[in-house]
PDB file of C-alpha atoms and ligand atoms in Angstrom:
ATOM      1  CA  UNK A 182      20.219  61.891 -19.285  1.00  0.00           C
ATOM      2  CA  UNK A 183      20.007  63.516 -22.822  1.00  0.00           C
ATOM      3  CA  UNK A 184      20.808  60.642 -25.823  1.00  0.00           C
ATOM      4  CA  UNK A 185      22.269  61.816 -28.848  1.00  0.00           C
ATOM      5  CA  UNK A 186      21.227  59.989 -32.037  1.00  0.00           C
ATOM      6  CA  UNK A 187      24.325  58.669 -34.222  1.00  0.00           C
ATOM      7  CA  UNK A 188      22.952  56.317 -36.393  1.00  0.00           C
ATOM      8  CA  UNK A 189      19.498  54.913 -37.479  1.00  0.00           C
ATOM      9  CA  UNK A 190      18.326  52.295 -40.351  1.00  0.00           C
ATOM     10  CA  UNK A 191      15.051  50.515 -41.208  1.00  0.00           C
ATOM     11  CA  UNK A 192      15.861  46.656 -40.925  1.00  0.00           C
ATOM     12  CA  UNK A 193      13.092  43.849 -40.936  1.00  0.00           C
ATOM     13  CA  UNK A 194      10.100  46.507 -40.564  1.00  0.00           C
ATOM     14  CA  UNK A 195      12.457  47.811 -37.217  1.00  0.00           C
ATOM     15  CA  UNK A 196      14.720  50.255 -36.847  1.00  0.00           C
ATOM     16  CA  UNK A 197      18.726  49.414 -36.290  1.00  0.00           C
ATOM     17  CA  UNK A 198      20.135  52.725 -34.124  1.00  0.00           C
ATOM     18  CA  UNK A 199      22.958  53.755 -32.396  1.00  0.00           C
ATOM     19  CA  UNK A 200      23.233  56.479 -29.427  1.00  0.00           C
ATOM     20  CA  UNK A 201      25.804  58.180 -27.498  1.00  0.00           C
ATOM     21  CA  UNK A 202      25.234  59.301 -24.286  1.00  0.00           C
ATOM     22  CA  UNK A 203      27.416  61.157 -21.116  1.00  0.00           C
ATOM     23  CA  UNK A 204      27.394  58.085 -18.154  1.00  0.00           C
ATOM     24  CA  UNK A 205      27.587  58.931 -15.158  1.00  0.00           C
ATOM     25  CA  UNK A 206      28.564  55.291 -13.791  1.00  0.00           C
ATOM     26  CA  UNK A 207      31.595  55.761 -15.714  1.00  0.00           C
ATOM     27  CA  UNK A 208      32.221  59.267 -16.348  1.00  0.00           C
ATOM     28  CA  UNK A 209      32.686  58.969 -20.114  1.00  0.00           C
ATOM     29  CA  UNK A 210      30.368  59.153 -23.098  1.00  0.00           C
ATOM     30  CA  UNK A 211      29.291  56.227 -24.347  1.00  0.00           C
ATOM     31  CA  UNK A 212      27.994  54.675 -27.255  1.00  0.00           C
ATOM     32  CA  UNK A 213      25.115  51.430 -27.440  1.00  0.00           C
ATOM     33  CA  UNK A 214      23.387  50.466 -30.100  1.00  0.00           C
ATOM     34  CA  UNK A 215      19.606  49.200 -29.839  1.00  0.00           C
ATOM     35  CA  UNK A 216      17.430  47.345 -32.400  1.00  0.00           C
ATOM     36  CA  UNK A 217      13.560  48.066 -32.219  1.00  0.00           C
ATOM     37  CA  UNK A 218      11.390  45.579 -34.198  1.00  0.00           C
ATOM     38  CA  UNK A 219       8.072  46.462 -35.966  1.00  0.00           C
ATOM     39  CA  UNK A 220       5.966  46.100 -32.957  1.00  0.00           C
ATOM     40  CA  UNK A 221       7.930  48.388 -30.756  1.00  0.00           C
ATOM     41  CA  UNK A 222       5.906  51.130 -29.985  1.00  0.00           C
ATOM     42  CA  UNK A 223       4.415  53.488 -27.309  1.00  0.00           C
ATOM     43  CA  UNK A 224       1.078  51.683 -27.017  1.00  0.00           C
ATOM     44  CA  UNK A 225       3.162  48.323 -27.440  1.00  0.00           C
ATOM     45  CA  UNK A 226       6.134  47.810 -24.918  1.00  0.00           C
ATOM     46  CA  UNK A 227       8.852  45.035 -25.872  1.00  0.00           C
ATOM     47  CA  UNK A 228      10.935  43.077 -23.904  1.00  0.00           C
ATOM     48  CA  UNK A 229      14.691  43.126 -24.282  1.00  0.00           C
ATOM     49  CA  UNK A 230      17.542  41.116 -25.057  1.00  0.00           C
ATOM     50  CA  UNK A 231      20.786  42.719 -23.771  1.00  0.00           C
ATOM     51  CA  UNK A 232      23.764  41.699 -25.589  1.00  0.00           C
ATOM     52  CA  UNK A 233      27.127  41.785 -23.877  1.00  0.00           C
ATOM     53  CA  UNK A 234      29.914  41.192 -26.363  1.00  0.00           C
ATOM     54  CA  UNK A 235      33.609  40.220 -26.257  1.00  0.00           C
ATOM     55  CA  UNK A 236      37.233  41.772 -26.198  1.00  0.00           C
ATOM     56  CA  UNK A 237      37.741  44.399 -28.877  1.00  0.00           C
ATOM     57  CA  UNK A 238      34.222  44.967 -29.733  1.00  0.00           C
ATOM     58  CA  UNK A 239      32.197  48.022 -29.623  1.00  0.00           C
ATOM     59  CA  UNK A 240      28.542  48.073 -29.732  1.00  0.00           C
ATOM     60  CA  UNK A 241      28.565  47.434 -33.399  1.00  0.00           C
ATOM     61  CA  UNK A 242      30.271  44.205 -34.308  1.00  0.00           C
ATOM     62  CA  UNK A 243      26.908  41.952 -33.050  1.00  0.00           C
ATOM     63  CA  UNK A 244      24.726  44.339 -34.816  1.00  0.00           C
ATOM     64  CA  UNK A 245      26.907  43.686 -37.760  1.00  0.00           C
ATOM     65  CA  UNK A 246      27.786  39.878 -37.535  1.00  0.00           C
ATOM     66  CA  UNK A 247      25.296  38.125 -35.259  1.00  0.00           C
ATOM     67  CA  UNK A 248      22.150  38.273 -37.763  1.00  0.00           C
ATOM     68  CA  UNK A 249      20.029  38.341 -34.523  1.00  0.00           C
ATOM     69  CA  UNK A 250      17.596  41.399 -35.949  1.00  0.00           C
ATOM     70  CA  UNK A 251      15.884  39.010 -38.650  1.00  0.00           C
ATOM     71  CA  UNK A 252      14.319  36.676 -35.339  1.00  0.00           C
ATOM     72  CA  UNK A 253      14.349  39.615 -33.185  1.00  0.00           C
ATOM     73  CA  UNK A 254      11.795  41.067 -35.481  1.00  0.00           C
ATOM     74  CA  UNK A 255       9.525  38.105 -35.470  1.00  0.00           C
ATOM     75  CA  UNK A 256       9.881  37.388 -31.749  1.00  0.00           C
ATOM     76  CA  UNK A 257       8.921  41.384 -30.906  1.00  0.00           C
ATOM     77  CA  UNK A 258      12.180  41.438 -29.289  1.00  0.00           C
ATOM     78  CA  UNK A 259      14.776  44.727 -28.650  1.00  0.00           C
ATOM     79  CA  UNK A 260      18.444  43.738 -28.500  1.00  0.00           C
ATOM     80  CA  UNK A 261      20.711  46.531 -26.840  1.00  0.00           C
ATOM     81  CA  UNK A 262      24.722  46.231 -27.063  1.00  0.00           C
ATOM     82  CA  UNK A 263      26.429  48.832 -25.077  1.00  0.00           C
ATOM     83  CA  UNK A 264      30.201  48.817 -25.787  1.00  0.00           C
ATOM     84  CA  UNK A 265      32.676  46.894 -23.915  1.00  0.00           C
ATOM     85  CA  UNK A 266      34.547  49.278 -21.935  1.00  0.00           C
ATOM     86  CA  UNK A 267      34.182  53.277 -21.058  1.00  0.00           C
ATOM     87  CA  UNK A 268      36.076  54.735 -23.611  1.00  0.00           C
ATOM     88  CA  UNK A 269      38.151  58.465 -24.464  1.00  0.00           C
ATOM     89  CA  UNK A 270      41.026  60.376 -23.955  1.00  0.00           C
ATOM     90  CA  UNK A 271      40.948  60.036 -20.089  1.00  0.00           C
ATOM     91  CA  UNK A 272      40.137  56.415 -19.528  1.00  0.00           C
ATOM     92  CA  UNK A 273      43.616  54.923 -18.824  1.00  0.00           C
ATOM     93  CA  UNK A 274      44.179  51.805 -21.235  1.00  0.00           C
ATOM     94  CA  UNK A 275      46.943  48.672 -21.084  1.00  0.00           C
ATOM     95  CA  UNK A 276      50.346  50.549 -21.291  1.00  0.00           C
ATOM     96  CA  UNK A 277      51.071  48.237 -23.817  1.00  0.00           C
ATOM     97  CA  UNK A 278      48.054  48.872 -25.889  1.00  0.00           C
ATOM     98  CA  UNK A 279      47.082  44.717 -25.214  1.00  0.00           C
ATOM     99  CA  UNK A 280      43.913  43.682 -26.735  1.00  0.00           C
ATOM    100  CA  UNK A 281      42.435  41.969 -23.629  1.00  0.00           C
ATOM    101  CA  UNK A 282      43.125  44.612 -20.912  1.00  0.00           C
ATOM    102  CA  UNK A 283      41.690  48.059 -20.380  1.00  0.00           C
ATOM    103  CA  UNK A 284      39.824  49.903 -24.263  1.00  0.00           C
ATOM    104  CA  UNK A 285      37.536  47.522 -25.157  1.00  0.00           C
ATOM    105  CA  UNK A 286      38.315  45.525 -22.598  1.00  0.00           C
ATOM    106  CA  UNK A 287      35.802  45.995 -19.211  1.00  0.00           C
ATOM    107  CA  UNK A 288      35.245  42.879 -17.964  1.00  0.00           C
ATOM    108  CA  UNK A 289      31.695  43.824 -17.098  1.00  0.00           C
ATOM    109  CA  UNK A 290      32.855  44.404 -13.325  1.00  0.00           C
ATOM    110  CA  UNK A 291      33.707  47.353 -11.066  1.00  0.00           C
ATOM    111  CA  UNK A 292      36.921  48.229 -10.700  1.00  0.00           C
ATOM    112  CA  UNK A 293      38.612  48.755  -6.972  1.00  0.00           C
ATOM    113  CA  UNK A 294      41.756  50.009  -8.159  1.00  0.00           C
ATOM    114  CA  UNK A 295      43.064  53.244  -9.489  1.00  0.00           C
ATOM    115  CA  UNK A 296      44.032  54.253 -12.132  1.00  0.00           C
ATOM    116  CA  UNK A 297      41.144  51.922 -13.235  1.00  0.00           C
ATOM    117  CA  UNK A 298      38.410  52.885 -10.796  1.00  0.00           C
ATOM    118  CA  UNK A 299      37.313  55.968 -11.956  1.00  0.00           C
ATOM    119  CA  UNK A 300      36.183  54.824 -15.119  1.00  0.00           C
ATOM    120  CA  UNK A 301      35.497  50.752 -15.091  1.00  0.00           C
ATOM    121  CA  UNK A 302      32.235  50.548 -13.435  1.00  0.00           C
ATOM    122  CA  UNK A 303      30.977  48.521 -16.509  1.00  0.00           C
ATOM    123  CA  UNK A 304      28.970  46.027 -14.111  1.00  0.00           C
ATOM    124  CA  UNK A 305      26.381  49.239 -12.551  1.00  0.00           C
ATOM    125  CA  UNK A 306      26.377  50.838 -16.161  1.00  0.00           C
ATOM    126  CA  UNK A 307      25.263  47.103 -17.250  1.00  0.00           C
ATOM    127  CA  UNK A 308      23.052  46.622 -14.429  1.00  0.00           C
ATOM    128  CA  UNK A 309      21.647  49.624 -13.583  1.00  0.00           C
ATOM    129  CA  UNK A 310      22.545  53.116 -15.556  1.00  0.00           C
ATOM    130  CA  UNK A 311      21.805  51.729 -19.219  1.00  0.00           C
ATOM    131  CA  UNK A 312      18.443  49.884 -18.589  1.00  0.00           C
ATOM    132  CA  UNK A 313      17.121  53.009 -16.746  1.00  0.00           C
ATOM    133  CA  UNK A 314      17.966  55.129 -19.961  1.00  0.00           C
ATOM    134  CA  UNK A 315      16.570  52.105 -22.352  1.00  0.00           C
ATOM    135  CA  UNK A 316      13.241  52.217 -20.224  1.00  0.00           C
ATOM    136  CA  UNK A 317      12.945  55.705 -20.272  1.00  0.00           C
ATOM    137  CA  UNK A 318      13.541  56.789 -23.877  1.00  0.00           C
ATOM    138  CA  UNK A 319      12.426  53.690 -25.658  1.00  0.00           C
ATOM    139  CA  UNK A 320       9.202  51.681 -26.096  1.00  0.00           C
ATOM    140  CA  UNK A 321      10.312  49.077 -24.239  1.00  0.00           C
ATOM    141  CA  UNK A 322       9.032  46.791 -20.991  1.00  0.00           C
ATOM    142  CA  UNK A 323      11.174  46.202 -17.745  1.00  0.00           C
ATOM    143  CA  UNK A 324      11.044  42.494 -19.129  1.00  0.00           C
ATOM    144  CA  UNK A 325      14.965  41.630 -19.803  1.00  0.00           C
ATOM    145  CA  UNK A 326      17.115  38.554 -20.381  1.00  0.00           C
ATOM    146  CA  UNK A 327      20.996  38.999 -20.870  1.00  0.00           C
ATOM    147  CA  UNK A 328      23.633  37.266 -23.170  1.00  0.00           C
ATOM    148  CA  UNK A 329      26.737  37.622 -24.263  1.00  0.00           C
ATOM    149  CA  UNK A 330      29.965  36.274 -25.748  1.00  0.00           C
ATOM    150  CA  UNK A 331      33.850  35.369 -24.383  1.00  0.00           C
ATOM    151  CA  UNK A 332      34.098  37.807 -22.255  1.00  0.00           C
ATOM    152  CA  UNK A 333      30.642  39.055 -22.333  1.00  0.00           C
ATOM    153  CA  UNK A 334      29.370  35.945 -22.061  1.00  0.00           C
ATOM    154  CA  UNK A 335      31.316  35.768 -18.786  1.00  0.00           C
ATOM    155  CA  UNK A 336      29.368  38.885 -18.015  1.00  0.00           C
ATOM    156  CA  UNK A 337      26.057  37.899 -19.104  1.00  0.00           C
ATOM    157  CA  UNK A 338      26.537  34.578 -16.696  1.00  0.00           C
ATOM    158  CA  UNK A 339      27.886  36.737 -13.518  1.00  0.00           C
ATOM    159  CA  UNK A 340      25.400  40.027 -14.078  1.00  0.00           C
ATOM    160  CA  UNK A 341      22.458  37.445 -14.476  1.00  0.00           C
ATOM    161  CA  UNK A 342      23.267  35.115 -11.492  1.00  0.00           C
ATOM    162  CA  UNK A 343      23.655  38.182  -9.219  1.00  0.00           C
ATOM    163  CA  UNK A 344      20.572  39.780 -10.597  1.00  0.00           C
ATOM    164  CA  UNK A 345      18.008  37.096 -11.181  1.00  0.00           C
ATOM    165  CA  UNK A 346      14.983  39.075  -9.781  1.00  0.00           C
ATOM    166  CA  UNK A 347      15.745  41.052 -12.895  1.00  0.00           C
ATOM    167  CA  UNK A 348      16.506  39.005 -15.686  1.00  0.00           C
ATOM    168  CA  UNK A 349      14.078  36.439 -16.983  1.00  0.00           C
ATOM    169  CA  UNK A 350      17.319  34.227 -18.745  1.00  0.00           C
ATOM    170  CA  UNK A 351      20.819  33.780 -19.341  1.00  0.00           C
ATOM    171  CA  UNK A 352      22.623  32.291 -22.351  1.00  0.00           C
ATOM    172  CA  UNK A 353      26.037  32.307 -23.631  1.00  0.00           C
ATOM    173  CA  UNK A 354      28.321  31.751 -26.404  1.00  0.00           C
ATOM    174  CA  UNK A 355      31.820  30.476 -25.745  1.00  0.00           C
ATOM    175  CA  UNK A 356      31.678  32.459 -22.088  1.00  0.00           C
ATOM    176  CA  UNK A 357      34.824  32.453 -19.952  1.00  0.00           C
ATOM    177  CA  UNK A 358      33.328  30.376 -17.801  1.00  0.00           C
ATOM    178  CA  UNK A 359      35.860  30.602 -14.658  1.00  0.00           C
ATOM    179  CA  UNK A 360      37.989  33.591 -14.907  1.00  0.00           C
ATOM    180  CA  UNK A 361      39.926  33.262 -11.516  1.00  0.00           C
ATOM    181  CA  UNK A 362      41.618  30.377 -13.221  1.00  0.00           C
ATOM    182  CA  UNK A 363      42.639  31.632 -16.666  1.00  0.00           C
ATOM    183  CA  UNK A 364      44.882  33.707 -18.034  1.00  0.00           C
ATOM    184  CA  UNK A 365      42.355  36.678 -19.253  1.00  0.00           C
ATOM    185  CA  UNK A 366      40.510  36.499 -16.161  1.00  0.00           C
ATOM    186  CA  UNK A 367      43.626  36.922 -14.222  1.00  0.00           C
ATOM    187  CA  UNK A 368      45.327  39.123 -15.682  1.00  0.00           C
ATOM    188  CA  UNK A 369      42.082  41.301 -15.568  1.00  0.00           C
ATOM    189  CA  UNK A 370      41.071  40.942 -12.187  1.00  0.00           C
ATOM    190  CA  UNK A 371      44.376  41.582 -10.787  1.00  0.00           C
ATOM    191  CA  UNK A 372      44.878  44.308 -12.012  1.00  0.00           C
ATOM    192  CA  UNK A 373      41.330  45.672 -11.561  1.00  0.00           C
ATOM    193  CA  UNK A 374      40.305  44.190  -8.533  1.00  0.00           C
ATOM    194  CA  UNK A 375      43.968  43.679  -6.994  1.00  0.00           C
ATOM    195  CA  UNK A 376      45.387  40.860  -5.636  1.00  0.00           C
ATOM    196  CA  UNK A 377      42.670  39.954  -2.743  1.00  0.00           C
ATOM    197  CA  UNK A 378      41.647  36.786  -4.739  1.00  0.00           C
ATOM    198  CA  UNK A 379      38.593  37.108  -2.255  1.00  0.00           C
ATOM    199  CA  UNK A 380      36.980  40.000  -3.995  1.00  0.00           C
ATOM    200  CA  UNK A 381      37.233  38.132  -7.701  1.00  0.00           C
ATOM    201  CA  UNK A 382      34.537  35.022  -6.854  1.00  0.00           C
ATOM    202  CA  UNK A 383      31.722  37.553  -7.056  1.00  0.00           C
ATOM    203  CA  UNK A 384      32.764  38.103 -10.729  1.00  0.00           C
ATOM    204  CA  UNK A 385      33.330  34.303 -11.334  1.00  0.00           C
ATOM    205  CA  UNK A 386      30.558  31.697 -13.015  1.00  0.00           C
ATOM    206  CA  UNK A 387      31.575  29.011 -12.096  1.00  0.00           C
ATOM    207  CA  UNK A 388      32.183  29.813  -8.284  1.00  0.00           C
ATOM    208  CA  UNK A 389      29.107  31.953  -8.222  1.00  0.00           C
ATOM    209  CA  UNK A 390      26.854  28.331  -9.750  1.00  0.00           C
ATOM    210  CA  UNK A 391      28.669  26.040  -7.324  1.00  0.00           C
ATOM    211  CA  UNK A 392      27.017  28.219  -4.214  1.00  0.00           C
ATOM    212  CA  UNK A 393      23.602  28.351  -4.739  1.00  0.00           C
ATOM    213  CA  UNK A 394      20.571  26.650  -6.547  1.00  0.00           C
ATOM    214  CA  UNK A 395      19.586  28.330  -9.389  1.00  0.00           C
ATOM    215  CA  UNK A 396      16.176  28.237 -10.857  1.00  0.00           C
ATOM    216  CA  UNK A 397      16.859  30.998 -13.809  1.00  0.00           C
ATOM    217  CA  UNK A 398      16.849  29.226 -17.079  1.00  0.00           C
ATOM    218  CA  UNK A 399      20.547  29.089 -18.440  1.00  0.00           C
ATOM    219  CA  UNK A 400      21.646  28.054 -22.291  1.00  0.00           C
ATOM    220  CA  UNK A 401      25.697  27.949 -22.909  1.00  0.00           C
ATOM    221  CA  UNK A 402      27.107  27.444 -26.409  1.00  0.00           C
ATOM    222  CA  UNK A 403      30.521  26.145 -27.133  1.00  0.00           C
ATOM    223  CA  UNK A 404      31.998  25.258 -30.523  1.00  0.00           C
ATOM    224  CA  UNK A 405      34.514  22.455 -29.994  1.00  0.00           C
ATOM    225  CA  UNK A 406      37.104  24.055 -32.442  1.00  0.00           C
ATOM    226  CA  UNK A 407      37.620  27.362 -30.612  1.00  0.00           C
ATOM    227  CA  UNK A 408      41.109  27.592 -29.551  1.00  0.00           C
ATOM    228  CA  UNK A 409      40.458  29.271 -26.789  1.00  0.00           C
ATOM    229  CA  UNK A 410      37.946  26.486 -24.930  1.00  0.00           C
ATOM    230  CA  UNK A 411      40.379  24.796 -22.505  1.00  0.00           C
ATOM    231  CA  UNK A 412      43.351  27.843 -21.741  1.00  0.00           C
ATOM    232  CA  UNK A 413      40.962  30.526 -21.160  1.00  0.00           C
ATOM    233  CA  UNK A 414      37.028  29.362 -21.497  1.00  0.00           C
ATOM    234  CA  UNK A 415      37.154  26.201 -19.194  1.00  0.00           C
ATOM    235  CA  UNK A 416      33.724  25.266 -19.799  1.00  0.00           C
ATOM    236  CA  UNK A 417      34.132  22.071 -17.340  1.00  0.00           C
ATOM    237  CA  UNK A 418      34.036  23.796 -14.625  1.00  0.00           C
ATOM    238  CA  UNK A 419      30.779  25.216 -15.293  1.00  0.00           C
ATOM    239  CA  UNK A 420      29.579  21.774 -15.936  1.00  0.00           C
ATOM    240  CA  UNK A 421      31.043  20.955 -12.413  1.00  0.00           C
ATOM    241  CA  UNK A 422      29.722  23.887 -10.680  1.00  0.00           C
ATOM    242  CA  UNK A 423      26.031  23.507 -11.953  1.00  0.00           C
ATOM    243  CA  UNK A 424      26.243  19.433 -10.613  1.00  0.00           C
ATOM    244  CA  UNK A 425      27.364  20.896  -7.302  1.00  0.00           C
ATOM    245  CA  UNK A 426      24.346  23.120  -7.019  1.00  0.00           C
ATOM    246  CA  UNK A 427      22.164  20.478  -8.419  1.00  0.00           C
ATOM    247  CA  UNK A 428      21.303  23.747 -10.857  1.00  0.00           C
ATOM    248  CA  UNK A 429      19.873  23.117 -14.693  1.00  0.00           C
ATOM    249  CA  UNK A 430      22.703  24.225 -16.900  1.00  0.00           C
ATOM    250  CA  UNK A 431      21.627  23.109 -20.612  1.00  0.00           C
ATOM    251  CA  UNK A 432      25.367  23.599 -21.961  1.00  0.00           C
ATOM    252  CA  UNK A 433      26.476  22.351 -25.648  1.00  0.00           C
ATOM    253  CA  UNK A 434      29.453  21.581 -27.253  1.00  0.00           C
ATOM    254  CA  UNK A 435      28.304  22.422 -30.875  1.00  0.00           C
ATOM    255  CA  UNK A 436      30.512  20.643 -33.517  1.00  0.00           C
ATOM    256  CA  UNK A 437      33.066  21.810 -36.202  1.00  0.00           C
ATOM    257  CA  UNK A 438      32.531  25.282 -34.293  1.00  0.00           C
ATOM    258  CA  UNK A 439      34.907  27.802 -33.322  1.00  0.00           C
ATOM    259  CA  UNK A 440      35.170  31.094 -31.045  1.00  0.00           C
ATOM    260  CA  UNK A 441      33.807  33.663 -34.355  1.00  0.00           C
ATOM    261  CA  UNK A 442      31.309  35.396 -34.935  1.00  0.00           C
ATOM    262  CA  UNK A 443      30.262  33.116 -37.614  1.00  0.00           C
ATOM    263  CA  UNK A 444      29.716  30.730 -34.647  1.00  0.00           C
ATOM    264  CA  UNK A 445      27.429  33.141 -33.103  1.00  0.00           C
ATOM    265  CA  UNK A 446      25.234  33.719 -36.550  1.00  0.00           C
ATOM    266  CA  UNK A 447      25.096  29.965 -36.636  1.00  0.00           C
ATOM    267  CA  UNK A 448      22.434  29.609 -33.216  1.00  0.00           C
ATOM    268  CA  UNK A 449      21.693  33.174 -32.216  1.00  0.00           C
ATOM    269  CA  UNK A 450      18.106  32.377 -33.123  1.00  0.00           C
ATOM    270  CA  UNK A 451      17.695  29.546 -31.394  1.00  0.00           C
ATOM    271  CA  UNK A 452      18.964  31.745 -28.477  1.00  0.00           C
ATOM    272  CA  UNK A 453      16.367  34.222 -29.207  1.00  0.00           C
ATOM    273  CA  UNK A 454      13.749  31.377 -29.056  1.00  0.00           C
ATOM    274  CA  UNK A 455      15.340  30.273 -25.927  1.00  0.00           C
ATOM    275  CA  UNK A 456      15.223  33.415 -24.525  1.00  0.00           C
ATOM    276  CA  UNK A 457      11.244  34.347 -25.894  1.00  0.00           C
ATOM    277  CA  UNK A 458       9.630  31.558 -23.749  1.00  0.00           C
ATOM    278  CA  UNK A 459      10.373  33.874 -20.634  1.00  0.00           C
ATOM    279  CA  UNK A 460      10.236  37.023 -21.852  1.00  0.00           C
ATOM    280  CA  UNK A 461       6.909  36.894 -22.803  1.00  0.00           C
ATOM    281  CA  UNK A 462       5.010  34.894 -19.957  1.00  0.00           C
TER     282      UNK A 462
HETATM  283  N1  LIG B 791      42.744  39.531 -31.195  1.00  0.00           N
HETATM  284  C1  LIG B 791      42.686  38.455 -30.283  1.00  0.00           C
HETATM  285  C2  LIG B 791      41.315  37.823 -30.151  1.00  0.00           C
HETATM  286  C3  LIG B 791      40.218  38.810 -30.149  1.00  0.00           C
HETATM  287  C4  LIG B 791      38.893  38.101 -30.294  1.00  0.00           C
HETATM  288  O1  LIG B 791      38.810  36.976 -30.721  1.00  0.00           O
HETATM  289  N2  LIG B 791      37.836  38.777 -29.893  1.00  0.00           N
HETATM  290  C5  LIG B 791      36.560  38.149 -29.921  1.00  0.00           C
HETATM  291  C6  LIG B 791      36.081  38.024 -28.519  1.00  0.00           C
HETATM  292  S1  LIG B 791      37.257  37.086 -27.561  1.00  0.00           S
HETATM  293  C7  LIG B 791      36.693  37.144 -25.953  1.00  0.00           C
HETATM  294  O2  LIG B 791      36.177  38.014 -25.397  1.00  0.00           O
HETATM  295  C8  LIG B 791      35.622  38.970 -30.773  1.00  0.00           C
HETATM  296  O3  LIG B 791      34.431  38.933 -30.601  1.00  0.00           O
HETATM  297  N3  LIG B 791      36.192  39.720 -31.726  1.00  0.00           N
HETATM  298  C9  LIG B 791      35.440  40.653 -32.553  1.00  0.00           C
HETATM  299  C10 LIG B 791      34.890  40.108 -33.832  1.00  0.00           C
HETATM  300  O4  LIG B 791      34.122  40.856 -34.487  1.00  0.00           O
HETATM  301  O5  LIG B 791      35.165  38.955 -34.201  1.00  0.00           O
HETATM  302  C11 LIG B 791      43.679  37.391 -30.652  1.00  0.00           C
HETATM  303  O6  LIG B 791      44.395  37.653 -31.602  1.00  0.00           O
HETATM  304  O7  LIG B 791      43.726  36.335 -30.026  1.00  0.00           O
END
């Protein structure tokens, strides 16, 4: 799995980088980006924070907005943020070029239907492909925890409550917290999962919560001026699904807040913090 390097700049005594890469989950290069702090090295493996971010990001606009590197630095922490979609020439997009289907635009699931299949495996890249490339090229420790934002904070919830023999933590800001019942997540998973609403729970946070007990430490963020909370984020009905599993959800309305990154920059350390108590025990 050769890496080509793109970008690379010293930031808080570690190194801010971005690679691109041929995947063979998706069958596209792709691009991440992956902050190192100072005590990443090969004597010294870190932990890392993967960061899953929203519709019409790449893997640059939480390296850019978030300020997570300054914390991330003291912590010993590496943040990766792979981009949101496969992406090129060949990967078929929304025939009307919509923002929230298709480029930049993955849902962090696998596709079942064509034309979409071939490319939109963005849950096994997630899962599997890109932390077996992080481990191998990078001084870094199989210890992970996941978060993400909107739409990748509906895939940091799913990926870590399917997974939790491999993530230490969850959080989220402003996830899309029960997509079979909004209009993102439906138009979405109908067209990338067709219309056997059977096959979209497994990609759904709140139905996945309301199932089982979960003992993985979860921390949800919501800023009470985000336009988007009741259409499309539906936060309730995470609340509702954690109660039914009797699971510890420690969710927050934050106010004055709304869905930007600004939001994000505003607690991002305190979700590092969050995050550090169980990646390094
Ligand atoms: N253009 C859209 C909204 C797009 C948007 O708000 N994207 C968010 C994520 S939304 C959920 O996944 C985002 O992170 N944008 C990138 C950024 O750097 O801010 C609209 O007009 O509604």
């Amino acid at each position: 799995m050769p890496m080509e390097a793109i970008s690379s700049n010293q930031m808080f005594g570690g190194r801010n980088q971005q690679y691109s890469h041929y995947s063979e989950t998706l069958t596209c290069n792709m691009r991440f980006a992956i902050f190192l702090p100072p005590q990443a090295e090969k004597s010294n493996k870190v932990p890392v924070l993967y960061w899953l971010s929203g519709l019409t990001c790449t893997d640059e606009n939480f390296m850019h907005k978030a300020g997570a590197q300054r914390m991330a630095a003291k912590l010993g922490i590496a943040i990766v943020a792979p981009d949101t979609s496969p992406r090129g020439n060949s990967v078929p997009d929304d025939e009307a070029g919509a923002y929230d289907f298709g480029l930049g635009a993955g849902f962090y699931l696998n596709a079942s239907q064509q034309p979409w299949k071939t490319h939109y495996q963005m849950y096994d890249y997630v899962v599997s492909e890109l932390p077996a490339l992080i481990e191998k090229n990078f001084p870094v420790s199989d210890k992970k925890a996941i978060s993400g934002h909107s739409m990748g904070g509906h895939g940091a919830l799913t990926i870590a409550l399917k997974n939790t023999d491999k993530y230490t933590s969850v959080s989220a800001f402003s996830p899309i917290a029960n997509p079979c019942n909004c209009p993102w997540g439906q138009k979405a998973f109908s067209l990338y999962l067709g219309d056997d609403k059977s096959s979209w729970e497994q990609y759904d946070a709140s139905l996945l919560l309301q199932k089982t007990q979960y003992t993985l430490p979860i921390l949800v963020d919501l800023g009470d001026a985000d336009d988007f909370l009741e259409n499309q984020l539906k936060p309730q009905s995470l609340v509702d699904a954690a109660k039914v599993s009797n699971t510890n959800l420690a969710l927050r309305m934050q106010s004055g807040y709304d869905h930007s990154y600004f939001f994000i920059a505003s607690f991002i350390e305190e979700h590092l913090m969050f995050h550090e108590q169980y990646l390094n025990t």
